[in-house]
Amino acid sequence: MLLSAPVAAESQCEALSETYSTSADMRITASEALPSKSEWGIAHCHVQGVTHEHTGIDGQEYGIRFELRLPEGWNHGFIHQFNGGTDGEVVPATGEVLPGTGSALARGFAVVSSDAGHDSYAQDAGLASGARFGLDPQARQDYGYAAVAKLHPLAVSLVEDFYATEVRYTYGVGRSNGGRHAMVAAARMPDAFDGLLVGYPGLNLPKAALQHAWDIQAFTAIEGDVRRAFSRDDLALVANAVRQSCDHLDGVEDGIVADIDACQEHFDIEQLRCEAGHPQACLSSAQVAALKAVHGGPHNSQGVPLYSDWPWDTGIASQNWRMWKLESPIDAWDNRPIIGVMGASALAQVFTTPPTEVAGDPASLEEYLLTFDLDSDAPLIHASNDTFSESAMAFMTPPGVDDPEMAEFKAAGGRMLVFHGTSDPVFSVNDTARWYRQLDHNHDGRADQFVRFYRVPGMPHGVDGVVTADIDFLSALTAWVEEGERPDAILAGVQPDNQEALDALGDISRPLCPYPQVARYRDGDKSSADSFVCE
């Protein structure tokens, strides 16, 4: 019976829950055939299940819940979708690379997604619930790396059983924490993936979590309330000053700071300090000091860097940057920023050992960061004990993150495409650039044979703001893996629903250049990528 026949496919799909209901390591809890007229726009089999269930030392029930989507018009490809944040929720398995750029499911890929081994809503701990799993060492390990390793072979087997043929190409895609998952998989599972697509990764996530405490302390010192540290006009002032100092460095003034490295030499925040005779639009000395501290990255009292520095860039004026660092629109959080709520609960309960069980109200979470001691508390991201035998840095980061080689991934023929926005307020693009430079050094300047790294000008933690974020990274990766076409410049445009970018830039296109190259204007139509070269 051929699977291309809709009736046969529907029957086989609905039988999956019975076929795997008594499996020792996996239970299919539901399976349903969805038509092309569903919200997903493609006929496919939707499978839900759970694997590797256990009772934690905290008395909570854990398991790796997942969903798998099997398209009727399968292209023989499989994507493991790695999700962001602290996971804890089964996000629809569509294989979306960037919001607004289409799904891998619609292209014919089978896609799996999971909650990485814990349910964010299982415990009643207020805003601390999503990271409460950190009180169980196995749940920590699953979140860090084990859930992917456990689920992946089971999902591949399910796909191959369903279609009665082998998967031809296997990919992993993720952004933020999902990008970290992908980098961890390359190091821990070098033979598992033909291609990995890594978006703005938290490769040193526990260290980045220290930045949350650093930021909250620096910004709160200005007015006594992080939400009032900077107005929108204040940050627009900074962004405009960056633009005035740096926009021309790529050969054209177009609203885009493409040469971010040269910009760091040209821009000086001191020009905005309020002084006698200074124009009215200026920043107080406290504001300038705070921004300098935040961009310099967290340090202990001895001046030892604890994470990374950050580039000055125009995305500081975006709503995305503000929402993460200063003020969210969420009333239930008392409008506190994401780092002051989600960031605090994760640092307390997941990224330090032993974990600190924090109260789940906004004020308590912010207070945890305000009183976090970067001398005595920061080392806890490296700590372990008899109960929590792996430190946060051990279970969260790719092995060898400080001196990456990825020799086994390269030997297996793996390909990796990494992209990161220059205005990311959560994970510093400078940290990712350092990682790539060291990888390139370890491969005698030839890391680009199997890894390509792209910086997206002006992009914050997502596709918001004044940015050309309409980019088809998935096609670039699949062409590299399946046809041997190593990506060079990738076309980047303005997403049609990004009105902020359309208003500021117009309907333009630019070449997105591989690191360390920059898109420079040569001549011709300033709105066209054809008028720029990567050099």
PDB file of C-alpha atoms in Angstrom, residues 327-530:
ATOM      1  CA  GLU A 327      11.132  47.308  30.456  1.00  0.00           C
ATOM      2  CA  SER A 328       8.619  44.792  29.124  1.00  0.00           C
ATOM      3  CA  PRO A 329       4.975  45.412  28.186  1.00  0.00           C
ATOM      4  CA  ILE A 330       3.865  42.546  30.448  1.00  0.00           C
ATOM      5  CA  ASP A 331       1.632  43.739  33.287  1.00  0.00           C
ATOM      6  CA  ALA A 332       1.948  40.456  35.198  1.00  0.00           C
ATOM      7  CA  TRP A 333       5.679  41.141  35.448  1.00  0.00           C
ATOM      8  CA  ASP A 334       5.110  44.704  36.688  1.00  0.00           C
ATOM      9  CA  ASN A 335       6.637  45.609  33.325  1.00  0.00           C
ATOM     10  CA  ARG A 336      10.042  44.393  34.441  1.00  0.00           C
ATOM     11  CA  PRO A 337      12.419  43.272  31.670  1.00  0.00           C
ATOM     12  CA  ILE A 338      12.819  39.662  30.592  1.00  0.00           C
ATOM     13  CA  ILE A 339      16.285  39.418  32.135  1.00  0.00           C
ATOM     14  CA  GLY A 340      14.817  40.497  35.483  1.00  0.00           C
ATOM     15  CA  VAL A 341      12.190  37.744  35.484  1.00  0.00           C
ATOM     16  CA  MET A 342      13.051  34.753  33.307  1.00  0.00           C
ATOM     17  CA  GLY A 343      16.753  35.502  33.551  1.00  0.00           C
ATOM     18  CA  ALA A 344      16.703  35.673  37.329  1.00  0.00           C
ATOM     19  CA  SER A 345      14.825  32.403  37.834  1.00  0.00           C
ATOM     20  CA  ALA A 346      17.134  30.531  35.452  1.00  0.00           C
ATOM     21  CA  LEU A 347      20.327  31.903  37.016  1.00  0.00           C
ATOM     22  CA  ALA A 348      19.098  31.016  40.496  1.00  0.00           C
ATOM     23  CA  GLN A 349      17.667  27.571  39.836  1.00  0.00           C
ATOM     24  CA  VAL A 350      19.500  26.174  36.793  1.00  0.00           C
ATOM     25  CA  PHE A 351      22.812  27.927  36.189  1.00  0.00           C
ATOM     26  CA  THR A 352      24.253  27.940  39.713  1.00  0.00           C
ATOM     27  CA  THR A 353      25.087  25.016  42.010  1.00  0.00           C
ATOM     28  CA  PRO A 354      23.568  24.403  44.438  1.00  0.00           C
ATOM     29  CA  PRO A 355      20.362  25.887  43.058  1.00  0.00           C
ATOM     30  CA  THR A 356      18.536  28.630  44.932  1.00  0.00           C
ATOM     31  CA  GLU A 357      14.770  28.176  45.118  1.00  0.00           C
ATOM     32  CA  VAL A 358      13.483  31.686  44.448  1.00  0.00           C
ATOM     33  CA  ALA A 359      10.034  33.151  44.958  1.00  0.00           C
ATOM     34  CA  GLY A 360       8.048  33.671  41.773  1.00  0.00           C
ATOM     35  CA  ASP A 361       6.944  37.289  42.078  1.00  0.00           C
ATOM     36  CA  PRO A 362       8.618  40.026  39.988  1.00  0.00           C
ATOM     37  CA  ALA A 363      10.045  41.949  42.944  1.00  0.00           C
ATOM     38  CA  SER A 364      11.705  38.875  44.485  1.00  0.00           C
ATOM     39  CA  LEU A 365      13.222  37.818  41.188  1.00  0.00           C
ATOM     40  CA  GLU A 366      14.654  41.261  40.561  1.00  0.00           C
ATOM     41  CA  GLU A 367      15.963  41.392  44.133  1.00  0.00           C
ATOM     42  CA  TYR A 368      17.854  38.145  43.530  1.00  0.00           C
ATOM     43  CA  LEU A 369      19.768  39.847  40.714  1.00  0.00           C
ATOM     44  CA  LEU A 370      20.280  43.065  42.657  1.00  0.00           C
ATOM     45  CA  THR A 371      21.938  41.163  45.501  1.00  0.00           C
ATOM     46  CA  PHE A 372      23.833  38.705  43.296  1.00  0.00           C
ATOM     47  CA  ASP A 373      27.527  38.954  44.224  1.00  0.00           C
ATOM     48  CA  LEU A 374      29.805  38.732  41.210  1.00  0.00           C
ATOM     49  CA  ASP A 375      32.710  37.767  43.484  1.00  0.00           C
ATOM     50  CA  SER A 376      31.131  35.021  45.587  1.00  0.00           C
ATOM     51  CA  ASP A 377      28.102  33.958  43.521  1.00  0.00           C
ATOM     52  CA  ALA A 378      29.433  34.063  39.951  1.00  0.00           C
ATOM     53  CA  PRO A 379      31.797  31.085  40.503  1.00  0.00           C
ATOM     54  CA  LEU A 380      28.728  28.927  41.196  1.00  0.00           C
ATOM     55  CA  ILE A 381      28.177  28.520  37.448  1.00  0.00           C
ATOM     56  CA  HIS A 382      31.345  26.370  37.535  1.00  0.00           C
ATOM     57  CA  ALA A 383      30.465  24.540  40.779  1.00  0.00           C
ATOM     58  CA  SER A 384      29.271  20.966  41.318  1.00  0.00           C
ATOM     59  CA  ASN A 385      28.574  18.741  44.333  1.00  0.00           C
ATOM     60  CA  ASP A 386      27.563  15.174  45.193  1.00  0.00           C
ATOM     61  CA  THR A 387      23.966  15.753  44.119  1.00  0.00           C
ATOM     62  CA  PHE A 388      24.621  17.965  41.095  1.00  0.00           C
ATOM     63  CA  SER A 389      27.706  16.294  39.674  1.00  0.00           C
ATOM     64  CA  GLU A 390      27.879  18.485  36.552  1.00  0.00           C
ATOM     65  CA  SER A 391      28.333  22.227  36.761  1.00  0.00           C
ATOM     66  CA  ALA A 392      26.119  24.476  34.676  1.00  0.00           C
ATOM     67  CA  MET A 393      29.046  25.237  32.402  1.00  0.00           C
ATOM     68  CA  ALA A 394      29.589  21.504  31.923  1.00  0.00           C
ATOM     69  CA  PHE A 395      26.029  20.530  31.021  1.00  0.00           C
ATOM     70  CA  MET A 396      25.071  23.701  29.124  1.00  0.00           C
ATOM     71  CA  THR A 397      28.020  24.559  26.880  1.00  0.00           C
ATOM     72  CA  PRO A 398      29.495  22.689  23.909  1.00  0.00           C
ATOM     73  CA  PRO A 399      32.479  20.630  25.115  1.00  0.00           C
ATOM     74  CA  GLY A 400      35.608  22.573  24.208  1.00  0.00           C
ATOM     75  CA  VAL A 401      33.722  25.848  23.860  1.00  0.00           C
ATOM     76  CA  ASP A 402      36.760  27.942  24.813  1.00  0.00           C
ATOM     77  CA  ASP A 403      39.077  26.171  22.365  1.00  0.00           C
ATOM     78  CA  PRO A 404      36.781  24.642  19.742  1.00  0.00           C
ATOM     79  CA  GLU A 405      37.960  22.165  17.134  1.00  0.00           C
ATOM     80  CA  MET A 406      34.864  20.146  16.175  1.00  0.00           C
ATOM     81  CA  ALA A 407      37.208  17.696  14.477  1.00  0.00           C
ATOM     82  CA  GLU A 408      34.768  14.776  14.655  1.00  0.00           C
ATOM     83  CA  PHE A 409      31.912  16.838  13.211  1.00  0.00           C
ATOM     84  CA  LYS A 410      34.154  17.935  10.350  1.00  0.00           C
ATOM     85  CA  ALA A 411      35.414  14.382   9.768  1.00  0.00           C
ATOM     86  CA  ALA A 412      31.826  13.149   9.566  1.00  0.00           C
ATOM     87  CA  GLY A 413      31.167  15.630   6.766  1.00  0.00           C
ATOM     88  CA  GLY A 414      28.991  17.925   8.887  1.00  0.00           C
ATOM     89  CA  ARG A 415      28.250  21.488   7.847  1.00  0.00           C
ATOM     90  CA  MET A 416      27.256  24.345  10.145  1.00  0.00           C
ATOM     91  CA  LEU A 417      25.853  27.767   9.354  1.00  0.00           C
ATOM     92  CA  VAL A 418      25.885  30.296  12.229  1.00  0.00           C
ATOM     93  CA  PHE A 419      24.212  33.716  12.240  1.00  0.00           C
ATOM     94  CA  HIS A 420      24.009  36.366  14.956  1.00  0.00           C
ATOM     95  CA  GLY A 421      22.620  39.905  15.094  1.00  0.00           C
ATOM     96  CA  THR A 422      25.020  42.719  15.950  1.00  0.00           C
ATOM     97  CA  SER A 423      22.431  44.319  18.279  1.00  0.00           C
ATOM     98  CA  ASP A 424      21.539  41.185  20.227  1.00  0.00           C
ATOM     99  CA  PRO A 425      20.837  42.229  23.865  1.00  0.00           C
ATOM    100  CA  VAL A 426      20.840  38.652  25.249  1.00  0.00           C
ATOM    101  CA  PHE A 427      23.898  36.888  23.833  1.00  0.00           C
ATOM    102  CA  SER A 428      26.823  38.973  22.659  1.00  0.00           C
ATOM    103  CA  VAL A 429      27.712  38.655  18.998  1.00  0.00           C
ATOM    104  CA  ASN A 430      31.287  39.341  20.101  1.00  0.00           C
ATOM    105  CA  ASP A 431      31.278  36.068  22.051  1.00  0.00           C
ATOM    106  CA  THR A 432      30.178  34.146  18.968  1.00  0.00           C
ATOM    107  CA  ALA A 433      32.801  35.934  16.862  1.00  0.00           C
ATOM    108  CA  ARG A 434      35.521  34.991  19.367  1.00  0.00           C
ATOM    109  CA  TRP A 435      34.373  31.371  19.229  1.00  0.00           C
ATOM    110  CA  TYR A 436      34.589  31.377  15.436  1.00  0.00           C
ATOM    111  CA  ARG A 437      37.991  33.063  15.357  1.00  0.00           C
ATOM    112  CA  GLN A 438      39.409  30.416  17.703  1.00  0.00           C
ATOM    113  CA  LEU A 439      37.836  27.642  15.648  1.00  0.00           C
ATOM    114  CA  ASP A 440      39.358  29.172  12.522  1.00  0.00           C
ATOM    115  CA  HIS A 441      42.739  29.434  14.233  1.00  0.00           C
ATOM    116  CA  ASN A 442      42.557  25.769  15.217  1.00  0.00           C
ATOM    117  CA  HIS A 443      41.938  24.860  11.569  1.00  0.00           C
ATOM    118  CA  ASP A 444      44.745  27.025  10.199  1.00  0.00           C
ATOM    119  CA  GLY A 445      42.370  29.580   8.761  1.00  0.00           C
ATOM    120  CA  ARG A 446      40.192  27.009   7.000  1.00  0.00           C
ATOM    121  CA  ALA A 447      37.247  26.632   9.362  1.00  0.00           C
ATOM    122  CA  ASP A 448      35.023  28.011   6.590  1.00  0.00           C
ATOM    123  CA  GLN A 449      35.351  24.623   4.880  1.00  0.00           C
ATOM    124  CA  PHE A 450      32.713  23.319   7.278  1.00  0.00           C
ATOM    125  CA  VAL A 451      31.429  26.314   9.306  1.00  0.00           C
ATOM    126  CA  ARG A 452      30.177  29.649   7.997  1.00  0.00           C
ATOM    127  CA  PHE A 453      29.455  32.576  10.334  1.00  0.00           C
ATOM    128  CA  TYR A 454      27.329  35.618   9.463  1.00  0.00           C
ATOM    129  CA  ARG A 455      26.675  38.786  11.449  1.00  0.00           C
ATOM    130  CA  VAL A 456      23.323  40.425  10.712  1.00  0.00           C
ATOM    131  CA  PRO A 457      23.624  44.239  10.958  1.00  0.00           C
ATOM    132  CA  GLY A 458      21.270  45.851  13.464  1.00  0.00           C
ATOM    133  CA  MET A 459      19.397  42.661  14.353  1.00  0.00           C
ATOM    134  CA  PRO A 460      18.493  42.276  18.042  1.00  0.00           C
ATOM    135  CA  HIS A 461      17.340  38.983  19.609  1.00  0.00           C
ATOM    136  CA  GLY A 462      14.994  38.137  16.743  1.00  0.00           C
ATOM    137  CA  VAL A 463      13.846  39.891  13.583  1.00  0.00           C
ATOM    138  CA  ASP A 464      12.515  43.114  15.124  1.00  0.00           C
ATOM    139  CA  GLY A 465      13.798  46.602  14.487  1.00  0.00           C
ATOM    140  CA  VAL A 466      15.496  48.249  11.540  1.00  0.00           C
ATOM    141  CA  VAL A 467      17.040  45.165   9.979  1.00  0.00           C
ATOM    142  CA  THR A 468      17.180  43.179   6.746  1.00  0.00           C
ATOM    143  CA  ALA A 469      16.043  39.865   8.219  1.00  0.00           C
ATOM    144  CA  ASP A 470      14.284  38.262   5.251  1.00  0.00           C
ATOM    145  CA  ILE A 471      17.017  35.650   4.773  1.00  0.00           C
ATOM    146  CA  ASP A 472      16.718  32.079   3.490  1.00  0.00           C
ATOM    147  CA  PHE A 473      19.364  30.406   5.625  1.00  0.00           C
ATOM    148  CA  LEU A 474      17.824  26.943   5.244  1.00  0.00           C
ATOM    149  CA  SER A 475      18.242  26.877   1.473  1.00  0.00           C
ATOM    150  CA  ALA A 476      21.850  28.020   1.865  1.00  0.00           C
ATOM    151  CA  LEU A 477      22.547  25.169   4.298  1.00  0.00           C
ATOM    152  CA  THR A 478      20.771  22.453   2.309  1.00  0.00           C
ATOM    153  CA  ALA A 479      22.559  23.487  -0.887  1.00  0.00           C
ATOM    154  CA  TRP A 480      25.863  23.178   0.962  1.00  0.00           C
ATOM    155  CA  VAL A 481      25.041  19.760   2.429  1.00  0.00           C
ATOM    156  CA  GLU A 482      23.254  18.219  -0.528  1.00  0.00           C
ATOM    157  CA  GLU A 483      24.949  19.842  -3.512  1.00  0.00           C
ATOM    158  CA  GLY A 484      28.325  20.889  -2.133  1.00  0.00           C
ATOM    159  CA  GLU A 485      27.662  24.592  -2.737  1.00  0.00           C
ATOM    160  CA  ARG A 486      29.389  26.389   0.120  1.00  0.00           C
ATOM    161  CA  PRO A 487      27.444  29.582   0.890  1.00  0.00           C
ATOM    162  CA  ASP A 488      29.112  32.900   0.317  1.00  0.00           C
ATOM    163  CA  ALA A 489      27.009  36.075   0.326  1.00  0.00           C
ATOM    164  CA  ILE A 490      23.342  35.372   1.137  1.00  0.00           C
ATOM    165  CA  LEU A 491      20.602  37.701  -0.039  1.00  0.00           C
ATOM    166  CA  ALA A 492      18.937  39.657   2.800  1.00  0.00           C
ATOM    167  CA  GLY A 493      15.834  41.792   2.427  1.00  0.00           C
ATOM    168  CA  VAL A 494      13.310  43.587   4.604  1.00  0.00           C
ATOM    169  CA  GLN A 495      10.491  41.383   5.797  1.00  0.00           C
ATOM    170  CA  PRO A 496       7.194  42.613   4.305  1.00  0.00           C
ATOM    171  CA  ASP A 497       5.483  42.842   7.709  1.00  0.00           C
ATOM    172  CA  ASN A 498       8.323  44.778   9.369  1.00  0.00           C
ATOM    173  CA  GLN A 499       6.874  48.254   9.000  1.00  0.00           C
ATOM    174  CA  GLU A 500       9.543  49.816  11.219  1.00  0.00           C
ATOM    175  CA  ALA A 501      12.276  48.635   8.857  1.00  0.00           C
ATOM    176  CA  LEU A 502      10.290  49.527   5.737  1.00  0.00           C
ATOM    177  CA  ASP A 503       9.763  53.059   7.048  1.00  0.00           C
ATOM    178  CA  ALA A 504      13.447  53.507   7.863  1.00  0.00           C
ATOM    179  CA  LEU A 505      15.088  51.628   4.985  1.00  0.00           C
ATOM    180  CA  GLY A 506      12.492  51.083   2.289  1.00  0.00           C
ATOM    181  CA  ASP A 507      12.186  47.852   0.353  1.00  0.00           C
ATOM    182  CA  ILE A 508      15.910  47.208   0.002  1.00  0.00           C
ATOM    183  CA  SER A 509      18.168  44.189  -0.304  1.00  0.00           C
ATOM    184  CA  ARG A 510      21.738  43.615   0.818  1.00  0.00           C
ATOM    185  CA  PRO A 511      24.287  40.820   0.599  1.00  0.00           C
ATOM    186  CA  LEU A 512      24.801  39.196   3.994  1.00  0.00           C
ATOM    187  CA  CYS A 513      28.531  38.572   4.077  1.00  0.00           C
ATOM    188  CA  PRO A 514      30.444  35.749   5.774  1.00  0.00           C
ATOM    189  CA  TYR A 515      32.591  36.856   8.712  1.00  0.00           C
ATOM    190  CA  PRO A 516      34.722  38.927   8.782  1.00  0.00           C
ATOM    191  CA  GLN A 517      33.667  40.455   5.450  1.00  0.00           C
ATOM    192  CA  VAL A 518      31.446  43.525   5.201  1.00  0.00           C
ATOM    193  CA  ALA A 519      28.950  44.516   2.494  1.00  0.00           C
ATOM    194  CA  ARG A 520      30.446  47.646   0.883  1.00  0.00           C
ATOM    195  CA  TYR A 521      28.783  49.919  -1.641  1.00  0.00           C
ATOM    196  CA  ARG A 522      30.435  50.181  -5.048  1.00  0.00           C
ATOM    197  CA  ASP A 523      28.018  51.961  -7.390  1.00  0.00           C
ATOM    198  CA  GLY A 524      24.520  51.781  -8.801  1.00  0.00           C
ATOM    199  CA  ASP A 525      21.117  51.497  -7.128  1.00  0.00           C
ATOM    200  CA  LYS A 526      21.602  51.943  -3.387  1.00  0.00           C
ATOM    201  CA  SER A 527      18.519  49.832  -2.673  1.00  0.00           C
ATOM    202  CA  SER A 528      19.860  46.763  -4.469  1.00  0.00           C
ATOM    203  CA  ALA A 529      22.201  44.086  -3.198  1.00  0.00           C
ATOM    204  CA  ASP A 530      23.798  44.053  -6.647  1.00  0.00           C
TER     205      ASP A 530
END
